[in-house]
Amino acid sequence: MTPGIPGFAPRFPGVTLERLQSWLPTIITAAVVLVAVVVALVVASRLLRRKAPRAHWYLIGFPLLLMRMRHSWRHLCLNAELTGTDRPTAGQLGPLIVKGRPIMPVLPLLTRIRPRSFGATAVILLHPGQIPEPFVNAAEAMAHAWGVHAVRVDARLRGRVRLTILNADPLTSQRREATAGSTDPPRKPAAVTSHPSNTTTEPVNRPVAVPADLAAEVGHREDGQRWVIDLATFPHWLVTGATQSGKSTLINAAIAQWATRPMALVGIDCKGGMELAPHAPRLSALATDRAEAADVLAALVSETQRRMRLCRQRGARNIWQLPPALRPVPVIVIVDELAELYLVASRADKDEALRATTNLLRLAQLGAALGVHLVVAGQRVGSDLGPGVTALRAQLAGRICLRVNDEETVDMTLGDLYPDAVEAAQQIDPAVKGIAVTTADEAGWIRARSVYLSPEQLVAAIVATAHLAPVLPGLTPPGA
Ligand SMILES: Nc1ncnc2c1ncn2[C@@H]1O[C@H](COP(=O)(O)OP(=O)(O)OP(=O)(O)O)[C@@H](O)[C@H]1O
Ligand SMILES: [Mg+2]
């Protein structure tokens, strides 16, 4: 009988040295094949990732993430104290009531994990007695445990929290094609519209705005959706950002879209008109210093009062309820550098500033229903600009905070509405321009990045739409 391998025989009595030698070529071949398959898989995965990142994500990335999430869920819940219990956490020990952590905690259910183009979404079902706050606080722990860019926790649903898992930072990646340079073609001007609910109304021989015209797509959000500034949802917007953070670029993207629609654009640019001058052919008025701004804003206040009378006569609560033949064009007032309206150096300045800022505030208070909207941009918005600025801010429900240098401006822009967004805004990477934290109706707030239009693209968009600039009562178009 052939002797077994010393020390090996008791466990594998049939394995002899000769047999092992005869298997050796098969074992080596199997190992080589295995290594070759693994290498081929890695190379194929890398190629797929480069050539078709979306397919790679659905075929390889997401299944791996799913495994990681399932595998780490228990540890994550225990370490981040996300567990519940179905036993009492206090008990009687003799004459004492003793409180403690349950020995057998119950994990909340992580369910509905679905792949998305930007990463994944999932839902956590809470146990009775659990509140969403620890889950919001554990967002960073989840991102680390699952090796993803970020996890956003939406705690507005009852009894559950929804997770948005972002695979990578889509705002710093090169994937910009979605909206780059996408401006709508100008709408055909001859639309003869009759109002469906008012058949006695004369047909209108001019394009008539509809509420959908108020939405401008200005970039993309970190959840992969389009970033839309919609004046129908939030009638007025505040945009803050340090110099060179991307305010004008964002405004350009919005104007390029609104310019294609039957709307009036009014510029208030007290930096001598440097920022808004390229838009002049499409503007219905452009103020380049504070005195002009005060006049333009006063004329717009008179226009809102005229619209108010019109609505009252017709029993309409806003311009959208007026018949198309009577409906005035929506007006969007763009203020670039708010501080220039507020800061005063002399007594004469003070009266002028008061006139301009009071009219701006009146527009903010009256304008929404009357089709007058504000988009107000500034490098710094702080209480030192005067008490009026806080009153104005209260009317600007849409907020966009680009990279800013001082804490007060972040607080002023986001702190009153979205305290949890303040930190996100402070962490905006100065190296990547155009990133902002913005109001998002269904998500509360979200990070987003504007699309960049080159000066040539912007000029082309403005020239193509210059003929659509309406003349507003009491205002002279620039260059007229
Ligand atoms: N979304 C973006 N993508 C790429 N580049 C951008 C983006 N936004 C801004 N930039 C770059 O940053 C530069 C400065 O942007 P912009 O002029 O919009 O800043 P700003 O906030 O208006 O500055 P200022 O307060 O000095 O007027 C632009 O010329 C452009 O090169
Ligand atoms: Mg600017």
mmCIF file of N, CA and C and ligand atoms in Angstrom, residues 176 241-250 271 275 336-337 379 402 433-435 449-452, ligand 1:
data_model
loop_
_atom_site.group_PDB
_atom_site.id
_atom_site.type_symbol
_atom_site.label_atom_id
_atom_site.label_comp_id
_atom_site.label_asym_id
_atom_site.label_seq_id
_atom_site.Cartn_x
_atom_site.Cartn_y
_atom_site.Cartn_z
ATOM 1 N N ARG A 176 -21.790 66.779 -18.366
ATOM 2 C CA ARG A 176 -22.491 68.056 -18.438
ATOM 3 C C ARG A 176 -23.388 68.156 -19.655
ATOM 4 N N GLY A 241 -23.542 84.733 -3.766
ATOM 5 C CA GLY A 241 -22.293 84.054 -4.122
ATOM 6 C C GLY A 241 -21.168 85.061 -4.150
ATOM 7 N N ALA A 242 -19.997 84.632 -3.704
ATOM 8 C CA ALA A 242 -18.824 85.509 -3.710
ATOM 9 C C ALA A 242 -18.498 85.875 -5.156
ATOM 10 N N THR A 243 -17.588 86.827 -5.311
ATOM 11 C CA THR A 243 -17.202 87.191 -6.675
ATOM 12 C C THR A 243 -16.617 85.964 -7.381
ATOM 13 N N GLN A 244 -16.952 85.814 -8.623
ATOM 14 C CA GLN A 244 -16.501 84.691 -9.468
ATOM 15 C C GLN A 244 -17.044 83.326 -9.043
ATOM 16 N N SER A 245 -18.135 83.342 -8.299
ATOM 17 C CA SER A 245 -18.692 82.044 -7.895
ATOM 18 C C SER A 245 -19.679 81.507 -8.920
ATOM 19 N N GLY A 246 -20.194 82.399 -9.799
ATOM 20 C CA GLY A 246 -21.081 81.908 -10.856
ATOM 21 C C GLY A 246 -22.478 82.506 -10.855
ATOM 22 N N LYS A 247 -22.670 83.659 -10.213
ATOM 23 C CA LYS A 247 -24.012 84.275 -10.188
ATOM 24 C C LYS A 247 -24.455 84.682 -11.592
ATOM 25 N N SER A 248 -23.579 85.427 -12.269
ATOM 26 C CA SER A 248 -23.974 85.930 -13.591
ATOM 27 C C SER A 248 -24.152 84.779 -14.569
ATOM 28 N N THR A 249 -23.313 83.750 -14.446
ATOM 29 C CA THR A 249 -23.442 82.592 -15.338
ATOM 30 C C THR A 249 -24.809 81.945 -15.152
ATOM 31 N N LEU A 250 -25.226 81.827 -13.912
ATOM 32 C CA LEU A 250 -26.530 81.244 -13.609
ATOM 33 C C LEU A 250 -27.648 82.113 -14.175
ATOM 34 N N LYS A 271 -23.678 97.992 -11.250
ATOM 35 C CA LYS A 271 -22.224 97.977 -11.485
ATOM 36 C C LYS A 271 -21.974 98.606 -12.857
ATOM 37 N N GLU A 275 -22.581 93.784 -16.143
ATOM 38 C CA GLU A 275 -23.005 92.376 -16.124
ATOM 39 C C GLU A 275 -24.153 92.107 -17.083
ATOM 40 N N ASP A 336 -28.650 92.681 -10.393
ATOM 41 C CA ASP A 336 -27.312 92.134 -10.186
ATOM 42 C C ASP A 336 -26.569 93.072 -9.248
ATOM 43 N N GLU A 337 -26.207 92.551 -8.119
ATOM 44 C CA GLU A 337 -25.551 93.210 -6.991
ATOM 45 C C GLU A 337 -26.511 94.080 -6.184
ATOM 46 N N GLN A 379 -23.297 89.574 -3.792
ATOM 47 C CA GLN A 379 -22.123 88.873 -3.253
ATOM 48 C C GLN A 379 -22.290 88.643 -1.764
ATOM 49 N N LEU A 402 -24.508 80.137 -3.874
ATOM 50 C CA LEU A 402 -23.271 79.626 -4.482
ATOM 51 C C LEU A 402 -22.171 79.710 -3.417
ATOM 52 N N LYS A 433 -16.580 75.837 -10.316
ATOM 53 C CA LYS A 433 -17.477 77.000 -10.392
ATOM 54 C C LYS A 433 -18.912 76.577 -10.669
ATOM 55 N N GLY A 434 -19.816 77.389 -10.191
ATOM 56 C CA GLY A 434 -21.227 77.221 -10.564
ATOM 57 C C GLY A 434 -22.002 76.259 -9.687
ATOM 58 N N ILE A 435 -21.363 75.708 -8.629
ATOM 59 C CA ILE A 435 -22.102 74.796 -7.751
ATOM 60 C C ILE A 435 -22.865 75.613 -6.711
ATOM 61 N N ARG A 449 -25.667 72.372 -10.173
ATOM 62 C CA ARG A 449 -24.640 73.135 -10.881
ATOM 63 C C ARG A 449 -25.240 73.742 -12.145
ATOM 64 N N SER A 450 -24.923 75.018 -12.351
ATOM 65 C CA SER A 450 -25.503 75.700 -13.503
ATOM 66 C C SER A 450 -24.784 75.288 -14.777
ATOM 67 N N VAL A 451 -25.471 75.494 -15.886
ATOM 68 C CA VAL A 451 -24.859 75.230 -17.186
ATOM 69 C C VAL A 451 -24.088 76.492 -17.592
ATOM 70 N N TYR A 452 -22.968 76.308 -18.235
ATOM 71 C CA TYR A 452 -22.161 77.464 -18.641
ATOM 72 C C TYR A 452 -22.432 77.785 -20.103
HETATM 73 N N1 LIG B 1 -21.504 76.507 -14.066
HETATM 74 C C1 LIG B 1 -20.293 76.852 -14.464
HETATM 75 N N2 LIG B 1 -19.543 75.992 -15.174
HETATM 76 C C2 LIG B 1 -18.308 76.330 -15.564
HETATM 77 N N3 LIG B 1 -17.723 77.504 -15.309
HETATM 78 C C3 LIG B 1 -18.416 78.390 -14.615
HETATM 79 C C4 LIG B 1 -19.742 78.122 -14.154
HETATM 80 N N4 LIG B 1 -20.175 79.207 -13.485
HETATM 81 C C5 LIG B 1 -19.189 80.107 -13.528
HETATM 82 N N5 LIG B 1 -18.137 79.623 -14.202
HETATM 83 C C6 LIG B 1 -16.854 80.318 -14.446
HETATM 84 O O1 LIG B 1 -16.645 81.250 -13.414
HETATM 85 C C7 LIG B 1 -16.446 82.547 -13.955
HETATM 86 C C8 LIG B 1 -17.102 83.564 -13.060
HETATM 87 O O2 LIG B 1 -18.489 83.382 -13.082
HETATM 88 P P1 LIG B 1 -19.490 84.603 -12.948
HETATM 89 O O3 LIG B 1 -19.042 85.761 -13.767
HETATM 90 O O4 LIG B 1 -20.838 84.050 -13.218
HETATM 91 O O5 LIG B 1 -19.295 84.944 -11.412
HETATM 92 P P2 LIG B 1 -20.052 86.051 -10.553
HETATM 93 O O6 LIG B 1 -20.498 85.379 -9.310
HETATM 94 O O7 LIG B 1 -21.107 86.726 -11.364
HETATM 95 O O8 LIG B 1 -18.883 87.049 -10.213
HETATM 96 P P3 LIG B 1 -18.989 88.624 -9.887
HETATM 97 O O9 LIG B 1 -19.620 88.758 -8.545
HETATM 98 O O10 LIG B 1 -17.558 89.069 -9.869
HETATM 99 O O11 LIG B 1 -19.807 89.268 -10.967
HETATM 100 C C9 LIG B 1 -17.073 82.485 -15.360
HETATM 101 O O12 LIG B 1 -16.428 83.343 -16.238
HETATM 102 C C10 LIG B 1 -16.873 81.074 -15.758
HETATM 103 O O13 LIG B 1 -15.611 80.914 -16.363
#
